Amino acid sequence: MAPSLDGRTFAPRGRPEQGEVDSATRFRYREADGAVWADYAGGEIVRGHLIGTRDGDTMDFRYVQLNRDGKTSSGHCATRITELPDGRLLLDETWEWESRPGQGTSAVEEVTDAAA
């Protein structure tokens, strides 16, 4: 099983089609007793929150966010957690909006303190 997400910071590898997060967005994760949550912001996102559960190397969570245009959106995401050769974590995500049409996939990788 991949290590805990607690205290780790992640950034998307790019902006997915139909998505709003991009490489300027930073996700700051916490994890305890099977629960995961994160605050995120940057790029087009003013503020976002996610909360869900982790079972082994998979996560299931819901997210809500406010973008720079003043619009809120929410959705659901299923994620597979893997460890990169250098020890950082990679989150492979399959997501769908619940508040509007659209779905997609994205990759979010751990960034070091210097890159955060």
PDB file of C-alpha atoms in Angstrom:
ATOM      1  CA  MET A   1       0.000   0.000   0.000  1.00  0.00           C
ATOM      2  CA  ALA A   2       1.191   3.524  -0.831  1.00  0.00           C
ATOM      3  CA  PRO A   3       2.171   5.761   2.116  1.00  0.00           C
ATOM      4  CA  SER A   4      -0.228   8.171   3.819  1.00  0.00           C
ATOM      5  CA  LEU A   5      -1.327  11.330   2.021  1.00  0.00           C
ATOM      6  CA  ASP A   6      -1.228  13.262   5.302  1.00  0.00           C
ATOM      7  CA  GLY A   7       0.725  16.512   4.991  1.00  0.00           C
ATOM      8  CA  ARG A   8       1.526  16.028   1.297  1.00  0.00           C
ATOM      9  CA  THR A   9       0.989  18.642  -1.425  1.00  0.00           C
ATOM     10  CA  PHE A  10      -0.061  17.753  -4.976  1.00  0.00           C
ATOM     11  CA  ALA A  11      -0.324  19.575  -8.312  1.00  0.00           C
ATOM     12  CA  PRO A  12      -2.093  18.505 -11.516  1.00  0.00           C
ATOM     13  CA  ARG A  13       0.152  17.524 -14.413  1.00  0.00           C
ATOM     14  CA  GLY A  14      -2.046  19.664 -16.682  1.00  0.00           C
ATOM     15  CA  ARG A  15      -5.556  20.958 -17.180  1.00  0.00           C
ATOM     16  CA  PRO A  16      -8.007  18.236 -18.190  1.00  0.00           C
ATOM     17  CA  GLU A  17     -10.648  18.917 -20.806  1.00  0.00           C
ATOM     18  CA  GLN A  18     -13.872  20.035 -19.021  1.00  0.00           C
ATOM     19  CA  GLY A  19     -11.857  20.604 -15.807  1.00  0.00           C
ATOM     20  CA  GLU A  20     -10.850  23.791 -13.983  1.00  0.00           C
ATOM     21  CA  VAL A  21      -7.747  22.813 -12.026  1.00  0.00           C
ATOM     22  CA  ASP A  22      -4.348  23.206 -13.691  1.00  0.00           C
ATOM     23  CA  SER A  23      -0.641  23.033 -12.868  1.00  0.00           C
ATOM     24  CA  ALA A  24      -0.955  26.199 -10.716  1.00  0.00           C
ATOM     25  CA  THR A  25      -3.502  24.518  -8.403  1.00  0.00           C
ATOM     26  CA  ARG A  26      -2.158  23.061  -5.148  1.00  0.00           C
ATOM     27  CA  PHE A  27      -3.940  20.374  -3.121  1.00  0.00           C
ATOM     28  CA  ARG A  28      -2.906  20.067   0.539  1.00  0.00           C
ATOM     29  CA  TYR A  29      -4.003  16.659   1.820  1.00  0.00           C
ATOM     30  CA  ARG A  30      -4.734  15.278   5.282  1.00  0.00           C
ATOM     31  CA  GLU A  31      -5.504  11.670   6.147  1.00  0.00           C
ATOM     32  CA  ALA A  32      -6.542   9.871   9.340  1.00  0.00           C
ATOM     33  CA  ASP A  33      -8.392   6.633  10.114  1.00  0.00           C
ATOM     34  CA  GLY A  34      -9.510   5.988   6.525  1.00  0.00           C
ATOM     35  CA  ALA A  35     -10.721   9.557   5.955  1.00  0.00           C
ATOM     36  CA  VAL A  36      -9.034  11.927   3.483  1.00  0.00           C
ATOM     37  CA  TRP A  37      -9.596  15.633   2.974  1.00  0.00           C
ATOM     38  CA  ALA A  38      -7.849  18.529   1.277  1.00  0.00           C
ATOM     39  CA  ASP A  39      -8.030  22.247   0.688  1.00  0.00           C
ATOM     40  CA  TYR A  40      -6.973  23.494  -2.717  1.00  0.00           C
ATOM     41  CA  ALA A  41      -6.508  26.756  -4.604  1.00  0.00           C
ATOM     42  CA  GLY A  42      -4.519  28.288  -7.442  1.00  0.00           C
ATOM     43  CA  GLY A  43      -4.938  28.989 -11.134  1.00  0.00           C
ATOM     44  CA  GLU A  44      -8.661  29.303 -11.888  1.00  0.00           C
ATOM     45  CA  ILE A  45      -9.637  28.027  -8.435  1.00  0.00           C
ATOM     46  CA  VAL A  46     -10.137  30.579  -5.636  1.00  0.00           C
ATOM     47  CA  ARG A  47     -10.950  27.938  -3.023  1.00  0.00           C
ATOM     48  CA  GLY A  48     -11.819  24.251  -3.066  1.00  0.00           C
ATOM     49  CA  HIS A  49     -12.432  21.474  -0.567  1.00  0.00           C
ATOM     50  CA  LEU A  50     -12.635  17.715  -0.929  1.00  0.00           C
ATOM     51  CA  ILE A  51     -13.537  14.988   1.532  1.00  0.00           C
ATOM     52  CA  GLY A  52     -13.793  11.236   1.226  1.00  0.00           C
ATOM     53  CA  THR A  53     -12.433   7.855   2.164  1.00  0.00           C
ATOM     54  CA  ARG A  54      -9.370   5.757   1.426  1.00  0.00           C
ATOM     55  CA  ASP A  55      -9.328   1.970   1.158  1.00  0.00           C
ATOM     56  CA  GLY A  56      -5.849   0.639   0.402  1.00  0.00           C
ATOM     57  CA  ASP A  57      -4.611   2.409  -2.712  1.00  0.00           C
ATOM     58  CA  THR A  58      -7.984   3.822  -3.769  1.00  0.00           C
ATOM     59  CA  MET A  59      -9.841   6.948  -2.714  1.00  0.00           C
ATOM     60  CA  ASP A  60     -13.423   7.999  -3.238  1.00  0.00           C
ATOM     61  CA  PHE A  61     -14.294  11.635  -2.570  1.00  0.00           C
ATOM     62  CA  ARG A  62     -16.532  14.555  -3.377  1.00  0.00           C
ATOM     63  CA  TYR A  63     -15.308  18.069  -4.055  1.00  0.00           C
ATOM     64  CA  VAL A  64     -16.725  21.578  -4.165  1.00  0.00           C
ATOM     65  CA  GLN A  65     -14.970  24.653  -5.499  1.00  0.00           C
ATOM     66  CA  LEU A  66     -15.267  28.355  -6.291  1.00  0.00           C
ATOM     67  CA  ASN A  67     -13.633  29.614  -9.489  1.00  0.00           C
ATOM     68  CA  ARG A  68     -12.339  33.073 -10.458  1.00  0.00           C
ATOM     69  CA  ASP A  69     -15.596  33.794 -12.329  1.00  0.00           C
ATOM     70  CA  GLY A  70     -17.481  33.503  -9.015  1.00  0.00           C
ATOM     71  CA  LYS A  71     -19.155  30.204  -9.917  1.00  0.00           C
ATOM     72  CA  THR A  72     -19.356  27.173  -7.626  1.00  0.00           C
ATOM     73  CA  SER A  73     -19.190  23.583  -8.848  1.00  0.00           C
ATOM     74  CA  SER A  74     -19.212  20.155  -7.229  1.00  0.00           C
ATOM     75  CA  GLY A  75     -18.390  16.628  -8.258  1.00  0.00           C
ATOM     76  CA  HIS A  76     -17.272  13.107  -7.451  1.00  0.00           C
ATOM     77  CA  CYS A  77     -13.864  11.482  -7.954  1.00  0.00           C
ATOM     78  CA  ALA A  78     -12.452   7.935  -7.782  1.00  0.00           C
ATOM     79  CA  THR A  79      -8.667   7.815  -7.459  1.00  0.00           C
ATOM     80  CA  ARG A  80      -5.887   5.237  -7.637  1.00  0.00           C
ATOM     81  CA  ILE A  81      -2.771   6.025  -5.564  1.00  0.00           C
ATOM     82  CA  THR A  82       0.637   4.861  -6.791  1.00  0.00           C
ATOM     83  CA  GLU A  83       4.181   5.518  -5.694  1.00  0.00           C
ATOM     84  CA  LEU A  84       6.603   6.987  -8.237  1.00  0.00           C
ATOM     85  CA  PRO A  85      10.173   5.622  -8.472  1.00  0.00           C
ATOM     86  CA  ASP A  86      11.493   8.655  -6.533  1.00  0.00           C
ATOM     87  CA  GLY A  87       9.068   8.020  -3.627  1.00  0.00           C
ATOM     88  CA  ARG A  88       6.571  10.762  -4.459  1.00  0.00           C
ATOM     89  CA  LEU A  89       2.914   9.811  -4.892  1.00  0.00           C
ATOM     90  CA  LEU A  90       0.774   9.966  -8.024  1.00  0.00           C
ATOM     91  CA  LEU A  91      -3.031  10.181  -7.986  1.00  0.00           C
ATOM     92  CA  ASP A  92      -4.765   8.870 -11.132  1.00  0.00           C
ATOM     93  CA  GLU A  93      -8.252  10.336 -11.036  1.00  0.00           C
ATOM     94  CA  THR A  94     -11.536   9.640 -12.782  1.00  0.00           C
ATOM     95  CA  TRP A  95     -13.994  12.412 -12.010  1.00  0.00           C
ATOM     96  CA  GLU A  96     -17.404  13.737 -12.952  1.00  0.00           C
ATOM     97  CA  TRP A  97     -19.200  16.967 -12.256  1.00  0.00           C
ATOM     98  CA  GLU A  98     -22.415  16.583 -10.278  1.00  0.00           C
ATOM     99  CA  SER A  99     -23.447  20.229 -10.551  1.00  0.00           C
ATOM    100  CA  ARG A 100     -23.029  20.494 -14.338  1.00  0.00           C
ATOM    101  CA  PRO A 101     -22.291  18.308 -17.377  1.00  0.00           C
ATOM    102  CA  GLY A 102     -18.800  16.902 -17.826  1.00  0.00           C
ATOM    103  CA  GLN A 103     -16.369  14.218 -16.757  1.00  0.00           C
ATOM    104  CA  GLY A 104     -12.765  13.270 -17.309  1.00  0.00           C
ATOM    105  CA  THR A 105      -9.503  11.896 -16.042  1.00  0.00           C
ATOM    106  CA  SER A 106      -6.483  13.638 -14.593  1.00  0.00           C
ATOM    107  CA  ALA A 107      -3.134  12.911 -12.977  1.00  0.00           C
ATOM    108  CA  VAL A 108      -2.084  14.779  -9.837  1.00  0.00           C
ATOM    109  CA  GLU A 109       1.448  14.289  -8.543  1.00  0.00           C
ATOM    110  CA  GLU A 110       3.143  15.136  -5.277  1.00  0.00           C
ATOM    111  CA  VAL A 111       5.313  18.244  -5.323  1.00  0.00           C
ATOM    112  CA  THR A 112       8.195  18.937  -2.988  1.00  0.00           C
ATOM    113  CA  ASP A 113       8.187  21.923  -0.605  1.00  0.00           C
ATOM    114  CA  ALA A 114      10.403  23.874  -3.022  1.00  0.00           C
ATOM    115  CA  ALA A 115       7.873  23.389  -5.841  1.00  0.00           C
ATOM    116  CA  ALA A 116       4.762  23.959  -3.717  1.00  0.00           C
TER     117      ALA A 116
END
